[in-house]
Amino acid sequence: MHFTLKQLRYFDAAIRSGSIARAAAEMNISQSSITASIDAIEQRLGMELFRRVPAKGVQPTEAGQIVAERIAEFLEQARVFESDVMSLSGDPTGTLHLGCYAPTAPYVLPRVLKHLSKIYPAIRIDLKEDNLEALLDLLQTGKIDLALTYRRRGAEGGPFQPLFMARPWALLPLDSPLAEKDSVELAELSGLPMVLLDLPTAKSYFRGVFRDHGLDLNVVHTTKSSSVLRGLVAAGFGYSILNICSRADRDGSNGYVARPIAGQVDSPEFGVAYTQASRRSTLVQAVLDISADLARQGIFDDLILAPDNRAVTSGPSGYSHKI
């Protein structure tokens, strides 16, 4: 029984997207090629794997779902094999499928990619930005090799290499009386109009930060974009909370200021999530090593708060990395 990698990849795209048209667009080929691959696999296995549902695209049968899981596992192994074979001549090479939590991408990704491309210029990067839940799904199904993302300490999940602690900041309009303070209390924020980042896991985390202290939120606007969130705060629609802030967020040049939140606050770790299978790739191991080295050098320190709740501007990292 023989299948081509193209057929398996086209099948995988169809199962993930639930649509022949979307799978064709993702793979940049014709819809007929997707359909032909599905038909070929069904014919060779002698069973129906998809049902074509009018106005709903394609849906896997019970057998189709099982086959899809096996194909996803195989494609992940194939990617590891490809990068390992291509790296036999020396430095890691091939394509790295890298995911990143979308709101943090502008701040973290350039720093990692700059050093990665400098040390290993032969590596090609396929980037995917998404929310926390989607990244976990992409990682577990082998669509990405690793992800730059948050994880709550003690939370269940696969292998994770912490890079820094991401204690939350309060973003305040410049005309807010709280903007004049060096730090703010959660009790001072509770009740004020808030702009909430409306992404899976994120919104429950921010609500939990206040709930842990017996406080409520007064959410007046929600947005799935951290850029829009910053714009709404700058326009005076309310305050917000984020876990990574740049120097520009703190100096008022963007129309708002970021201030540390005083007291004990639930703070996630930011780092690199991967799987045991992807860890075997020399390419993935290279990224893990570079990320750990950047954290030790304090490359991310200007984005975070030290344990004493002060912004770090230079010098070694104020967070003891568990790497």
Short mmCIF file of C-alpha atoms in Angstrom, two decimals:
data_model
loop_
_atom_site.label_atom_id
_atom_site.label_comp_id
_atom_site.label_asym_id
_atom_site.label_seq_id
_atom_site.Cartn_x
_atom_site.Cartn_y
_atom_site.Cartn_z
CA MET A 1 0.00 0.00 0.00
CA HIS A 2 1.65 3.22 -1.17
CA PHE A 3 0.84 6.86 -0.51
CA THR A 4 2.81 9.91 -1.56
CA LEU A 5 3.77 12.66 0.86
CA LYS A 6 1.76 15.09 -1.23
CA GLN A 7 -1.37 12.97 -0.90
CA LEU A 8 -0.92 12.76 2.88
CA ARG A 9 -0.30 16.49 3.19
CA TYR A 10 -3.35 17.33 1.07
CA PHE A 11 -5.48 14.94 3.15
CA ASP A 12 -4.15 16.54 6.33
CA ALA A 13 -4.97 20.04 5.05
CA ALA A 14 -8.53 18.96 4.25
CA ILE A 15 -9.10 17.40 7.67
CA ARG A 16 -7.77 20.48 9.47
CA SER A 17 -9.66 23.06 7.42
CA GLY A 18 -12.86 21.08 6.94
CA SER A 19 -13.05 22.41 3.40
CA ILE A 20 -11.65 21.39 0.03
CA ALA A 21 -11.46 25.04 -1.02
CA ARG A 22 -9.62 26.17 2.13
CA ALA A 23 -7.23 23.22 1.91
CA ALA A 24 -6.46 24.09 -1.72
CA ALA A 25 -5.80 27.72 -0.79
CA GLU A 26 -3.51 26.70 2.09
CA MET A 27 -1.50 24.30 -0.08
CA ASN A 28 -1.59 26.65 -3.07
CA ILE A 29 -2.88 23.99 -5.46
CA SER A 30 -6.16 23.25 -7.22
CA GLN A 31 -9.22 21.86 -5.47
CA SER A 32 -9.16 18.91 -7.85
CA SER A 33 -5.72 17.92 -6.52
CA ILE A 34 -7.08 17.83 -2.96
CA THR A 35 -10.09 15.79 -4.07
CA ALA A 36 -7.92 13.40 -6.08
CA SER A 37 -5.67 12.75 -3.09
CA ILE A 38 -8.63 12.02 -0.81
CA ASP A 39 -10.17 9.71 -3.42
CA ALA A 40 -6.87 7.86 -3.88
CA ILE A 41 -6.43 7.25 -0.16
CA GLU A 42 -10.06 6.16 0.24
CA GLN A 43 -9.75 3.79 -2.71
CA ARG A 44 -6.57 2.18 -1.42
CA LEU A 45 -7.98 1.75 2.09
CA GLY A 46 -11.34 0.60 0.78
CA MET A 47 -13.38 2.79 3.10
CA GLU A 48 -15.11 6.16 3.25
CA LEU A 49 -12.99 8.70 5.13
CA PHE A 50 -14.89 11.92 4.35
CA ARG A 51 -18.50 12.86 3.92
CA ARG A 52 -19.29 15.78 1.65
CA VAL A 53 -21.91 17.85 3.46
CA PRO A 54 -23.63 20.62 1.43
CA ALA A 55 -22.85 24.09 2.79
CA LYS A 56 -20.62 22.53 5.49
CA GLY A 57 -17.64 21.35 3.48
CA VAL A 58 -16.18 17.94 4.30
CA GLN A 59 -16.44 16.07 7.58
CA PRO A 60 -14.40 13.00 8.55
CA THR A 61 -16.04 9.71 9.29
CA GLU A 62 -15.00 7.82 12.44
CA ALA A 63 -12.46 5.90 10.37
CA GLY A 64 -11.38 9.13 8.69
CA GLN A 65 -10.58 10.72 12.05
CA ILE A 66 -8.42 7.76 13.05
CA VAL A 67 -6.58 7.85 9.72
CA ALA A 68 -6.11 11.63 10.08
CA GLU A 69 -4.46 11.18 13.48
CA ARG A 70 -2.04 8.60 12.07
CA ILE A 71 -1.23 10.85 9.11
CA ALA A 72 -0.56 13.83 11.40
CA GLU A 73 1.83 11.73 13.49
CA PHE A 74 3.62 10.52 10.37
CA LEU A 75 3.96 14.02 8.91
CA GLU A 76 5.52 15.26 12.15
CA GLN A 77 8.05 12.42 12.02
CA ALA A 78 8.71 13.19 8.36
CA ARG A 79 9.55 16.82 9.20
CA VAL A 80 12.00 15.71 11.88
CA PHE A 81 13.54 13.22 9.47
CA GLU A 82 13.86 15.85 6.75
CA SER A 83 15.63 18.38 8.96
CA ASP A 84 17.94 15.73 10.43
CA VAL A 85 18.98 14.39 7.02
CA MET A 86 19.54 17.90 5.66
CA SER A 87 21.69 18.70 8.70
CA LEU A 88 24.07 15.74 8.26
CA SER A 89 26.50 17.93 6.36
CA GLY A 90 27.02 20.25 9.33
CA ASP A 91 24.88 23.03 10.80
CA PRO A 92 21.11 22.54 11.22
CA THR A 93 19.19 23.30 8.05
CA GLY A 94 15.70 22.83 6.63
CA THR A 95 12.39 24.50 7.48
CA LEU A 96 11.40 25.33 11.03
CA HIS A 97 7.65 25.54 11.61
CA LEU A 98 7.51 28.09 14.41
CA GLY A 99 4.42 29.31 16.25
CA CYS A 100 4.18 32.43 18.40
CA TYR A 101 1.48 33.91 20.62
CA ALA A 102 0.23 36.76 18.44
CA PRO A 103 0.26 39.66 20.99
CA THR A 104 3.90 38.93 21.89
CA ALA A 105 5.17 38.36 18.35
CA PRO A 106 6.35 41.96 17.62
CA TYR A 107 8.45 42.00 20.79
CA VAL A 108 9.89 38.49 21.04
CA LEU A 109 10.06 37.08 17.51
CA PRO A 110 12.51 39.61 15.98
CA ARG A 111 15.02 39.02 18.77
CA VAL A 112 14.94 35.25 18.41
CA LEU A 113 14.91 35.22 14.60
CA LYS A 114 17.75 37.76 14.36
CA HIS A 115 20.11 35.55 16.33
CA LEU A 116 18.85 32.35 14.72
CA SER A 117 19.44 33.64 11.19
CA LYS A 118 22.86 34.98 12.15
CA ILE A 119 24.05 31.65 13.55
CA TYR A 120 22.18 29.33 11.16
CA PRO A 121 21.46 31.26 7.94
CA ALA A 122 20.41 28.07 6.11
CA ILE A 123 17.31 27.61 8.28
CA ARG A 124 14.03 28.67 6.69
CA ILE A 125 11.20 29.82 8.97
CA ASP A 126 7.50 29.13 8.49
CA LEU A 127 5.71 31.39 11.00
CA LYS A 128 2.25 30.95 12.48
CA GLU A 129 0.81 33.50 14.92
CA ASP A 130 -2.26 32.54 16.93
CA ASN A 131 -3.85 32.38 20.38
CA LEU A 132 -2.65 30.09 23.16
CA GLU A 133 -5.19 27.30 22.61
CA ALA A 134 -4.67 27.25 18.85
CA LEU A 135 -0.87 27.07 19.26
CA LEU A 136 -1.21 24.10 21.61
CA ASP A 137 -3.41 22.33 19.07
CA LEU A 138 -0.96 23.07 16.24
CA LEU A 139 1.89 21.75 18.37
CA GLN A 140 0.11 18.56 19.40
CA THR A 141 -0.97 17.78 15.85
CA GLY A 142 2.51 18.38 14.48
CA LYS A 143 1.64 21.46 12.41
CA ILE A 144 4.39 23.41 14.16
CA ASP A 145 7.67 22.21 15.68
CA LEU A 146 7.68 24.56 18.66
CA ALA A 147 5.90 27.64 19.96
CA LEU A 148 6.91 30.83 21.76
CA THR A 149 4.09 31.14 24.25
CA TYR A 150 2.93 31.55 27.85
CA ARG A 151 2.38 28.84 30.41
CA ARG A 152 1.04 29.17 33.92
CA ARG A 153 3.36 27.68 36.48
CA GLY A 154 2.14 24.26 37.53
CA ALA A 155 -0.11 23.96 34.48
CA GLU A 156 -0.24 20.64 32.68
CA GLY A 157 1.17 20.33 29.21
CA GLY A 158 4.05 18.96 27.21
CA PRO A 159 7.72 19.93 27.48
CA PHE A 160 8.32 23.63 28.10
CA GLN A 161 11.53 25.63 28.41
CA PRO A 162 10.91 28.82 30.45
CA LEU A 163 12.70 31.96 29.31
CA PHE A 164 11.38 34.63 31.68
CA MET A 165 8.62 35.43 34.15
CA ALA A 166 5.97 37.70 32.62
CA ARG A 167 4.53 39.71 35.49
CA PRO A 168 1.54 41.79 34.25
CA TRP A 169 1.65 45.53 33.59
CA ALA A 170 -1.22 48.02 33.78
CA LEU A 171 -1.63 50.20 30.66
CA LEU A 172 -3.08 53.62 31.55
CA PRO A 173 -4.23 56.65 29.53
CA LEU A 174 -1.88 59.59 30.01
CA ASP A 175 -4.62 61.67 31.67
CA SER A 176 -5.33 58.99 34.28
CA PRO A 177 -4.33 60.06 37.83
CA LEU A 178 -2.80 56.58 38.22
CA ALA A 179 -0.36 57.34 35.41
CA GLU A 180 1.53 59.62 37.78
CA LYS A 181 2.28 56.77 40.17
CA ASP A 182 5.29 54.45 40.04
CA SER A 183 3.04 51.41 40.48
CA VAL A 184 -0.67 50.72 40.88
CA GLU A 185 -2.81 48.46 43.06
CA LEU A 186 -5.37 46.06 41.64
CA ALA A 187 -7.93 47.62 43.97
CA GLU A 188 -7.29 51.00 42.30
CA LEU A 189 -7.99 49.50 38.88
CA SER A 190 -11.06 47.49 39.83
CA GLY A 191 -14.19 49.42 38.90
CA LEU A 192 -12.44 51.63 36.35
CA PRO A 193 -13.37 51.18 32.66
CA MET A 194 -11.25 48.35 31.21
CA VAL A 195 -10.30 47.30 27.68
CA LEU A 196 -9.94 43.49 27.78
CA LEU A 197 -7.87 41.33 25.42
CA ASP A 198 -10.53 38.92 24.19
CA LEU A 199 -8.50 35.83 23.33
CA PRO A 200 -9.03 32.27 24.61
CA THR A 201 -7.23 31.66 27.91
CA ALA A 202 -6.05 35.29 28.05
CA LYS A 203 -9.38 36.77 29.09
CA SER A 204 -9.91 34.11 31.78
CA TYR A 205 -6.38 34.75 33.05
CA PHE A 206 -6.90 38.52 33.36
CA ARG A 207 -10.25 38.01 35.09
CA GLY A 208 -8.55 35.55 37.43
CA VAL A 209 -5.86 38.07 38.39
CA PHE A 210 -8.58 40.24 39.92
CA ARG A 211 -10.75 37.39 41.18
CA ASP A 212 -7.80 36.06 43.23
CA HIS A 213 -8.03 39.30 45.22
CA GLY A 214 -11.82 39.30 45.49
CA LEU A 215 -12.14 42.05 42.88
CA ASP A 216 -14.29 42.46 39.76
CA LEU A 217 -13.67 43.98 36.34
CA ASN A 218 -15.61 46.74 34.62
CA VAL A 219 -15.06 45.73 30.99
CA VAL A 220 -16.28 48.39 28.57
CA HIS A 221 -14.50 47.23 25.41
CA THR A 222 -12.99 43.96 24.19
CA THR A 223 -10.65 43.34 21.27
CA LYS A 224 -8.69 40.41 19.87
CA SER A 225 -5.86 42.70 18.79
CA SER A 226 -3.20 43.95 21.20
CA SER A 227 -2.52 46.85 18.81
CA VAL A 228 -6.18 47.92 18.88
CA LEU A 229 -6.13 47.48 22.66
CA ARG A 230 -3.22 49.89 22.96
CA GLY A 231 -5.00 52.36 20.67
CA LEU A 232 -8.17 52.28 22.77
CA VAL A 233 -6.19 52.89 25.95
CA ALA A 234 -4.35 55.79 24.31
CA ALA A 235 -7.72 57.27 23.24
CA GLY A 236 -8.89 57.22 26.86
CA PHE A 237 -11.49 54.43 26.65
CA GLY A 238 -10.05 52.70 29.68
CA TYR A 239 -7.04 50.93 31.13
CA SER A 240 -5.82 47.44 30.25
CA ILE A 241 -3.37 44.76 31.34
CA LEU A 242 -0.66 43.00 29.34
CA ASN A 243 2.27 40.83 30.37
CA ILE A 244 4.91 42.19 27.98
CA CYS A 245 5.56 45.90 27.48
CA SER A 246 8.33 47.72 25.63
CA ARG A 247 10.17 50.87 26.68
CA ALA A 248 7.88 52.83 24.34
CA ASP A 249 4.90 51.54 26.35
CA ARG A 250 6.44 52.98 29.50
CA ASP A 251 7.63 56.39 28.35
CA GLY A 252 4.28 57.80 27.24
CA SER A 253 5.29 58.31 23.61
CA ASN A 254 2.41 56.14 22.40
CA GLY A 255 -0.29 58.05 24.26
CA TYR A 256 -0.42 55.80 27.31
CA VAL A 257 1.95 54.50 29.98
CA ALA A 258 2.62 51.06 31.42
CA ARG A 259 2.99 50.80 35.18
CA PRO A 260 3.87 47.80 37.39
CA ILE A 261 1.07 46.23 39.42
CA ALA A 262 1.99 46.10 43.10
CA GLY A 263 1.54 43.09 45.35
CA GLN A 264 1.29 39.39 44.64
CA VAL A 265 -0.06 38.84 41.12
CA ASP A 266 -0.47 35.60 39.21
CA SER A 267 2.37 35.69 36.67
CA PRO A 268 2.86 33.17 33.84
CA GLU A 269 6.16 32.11 32.38
CA PHE A 270 7.03 32.83 28.77
CA GLY A 271 9.09 30.28 26.93
CA VAL A 272 9.34 27.62 24.26
CA ALA A 273 6.81 24.79 24.09
CA TYR A 274 7.70 21.70 22.06
CA THR A 275 7.01 17.96 21.93
CA GLN A 276 9.18 14.96 22.72
CA ALA A 277 9.08 14.07 19.02
CA SER A 278 10.15 17.52 17.81
CA ARG A 279 12.91 17.67 20.42
CA ARG A 280 14.71 14.92 18.50
CA SER A 281 15.18 17.34 15.60
CA THR A 282 18.61 18.97 15.52
CA LEU A 283 16.91 22.08 14.16
CA VAL A 284 14.54 22.34 17.12
CA GLN A 285 17.35 21.67 19.57
CA ALA A 286 19.31 24.51 17.97
CA VAL A 287 16.41 26.92 18.58
CA LEU A 288 16.04 25.77 22.19
CA ASP A 289 19.75 26.33 22.80
CA ILE A 290 19.71 29.80 21.22
CA SER A 291 16.58 30.85 23.15
CA ALA A 292 18.08 29.72 26.44
CA ASP A 293 21.29 31.60 25.68
CA LEU A 294 19.36 34.79 24.83
CA ALA A 295 17.49 34.56 28.12
CA ARG A 296 20.74 34.17 30.06
CA GLN A 297 22.10 37.23 28.27
CA GLY A 298 19.07 39.26 29.36
CA ILE A 299 17.90 39.97 25.79
CA PHE A 300 14.27 40.05 26.94
CA ASP A 301 14.79 41.98 30.17
CA ASP A 302 13.55 45.33 28.87
CA LEU A 303 10.10 43.75 28.33
CA ILE A 304 9.57 42.44 31.83
CA LEU A 305 9.56 43.30 35.52
CA ALA A 306 12.21 42.18 37.97
CA PRO A 307 11.12 40.29 41.12
CA ASP A 308 11.15 43.59 43.07
CA ASN A 309 8.50 44.95 40.65
CA ARG A 310 10.88 47.37 38.94
CA ALA A 311 11.27 47.62 35.18
CA VAL A 312 14.55 46.17 33.98
CA THR A 313 16.41 48.43 31.58
CA SER A 314 19.90 46.93 31.39
CA GLY A 315 22.25 44.46 32.96
CA PRO A 316 21.71 40.76 33.67
CA SER A 317 18.25 39.28 33.89
CA GLY A 318 16.41 39.82 37.14
CA TYR A 319 14.64 36.47 36.81
CA SER A 320 16.28 33.22 37.80
CA HIS A 321 15.71 31.08 34.71
CA LYS A 322 14.72 27.47 35.23
CA ILE A 323 16.45 26.14 32.16
#
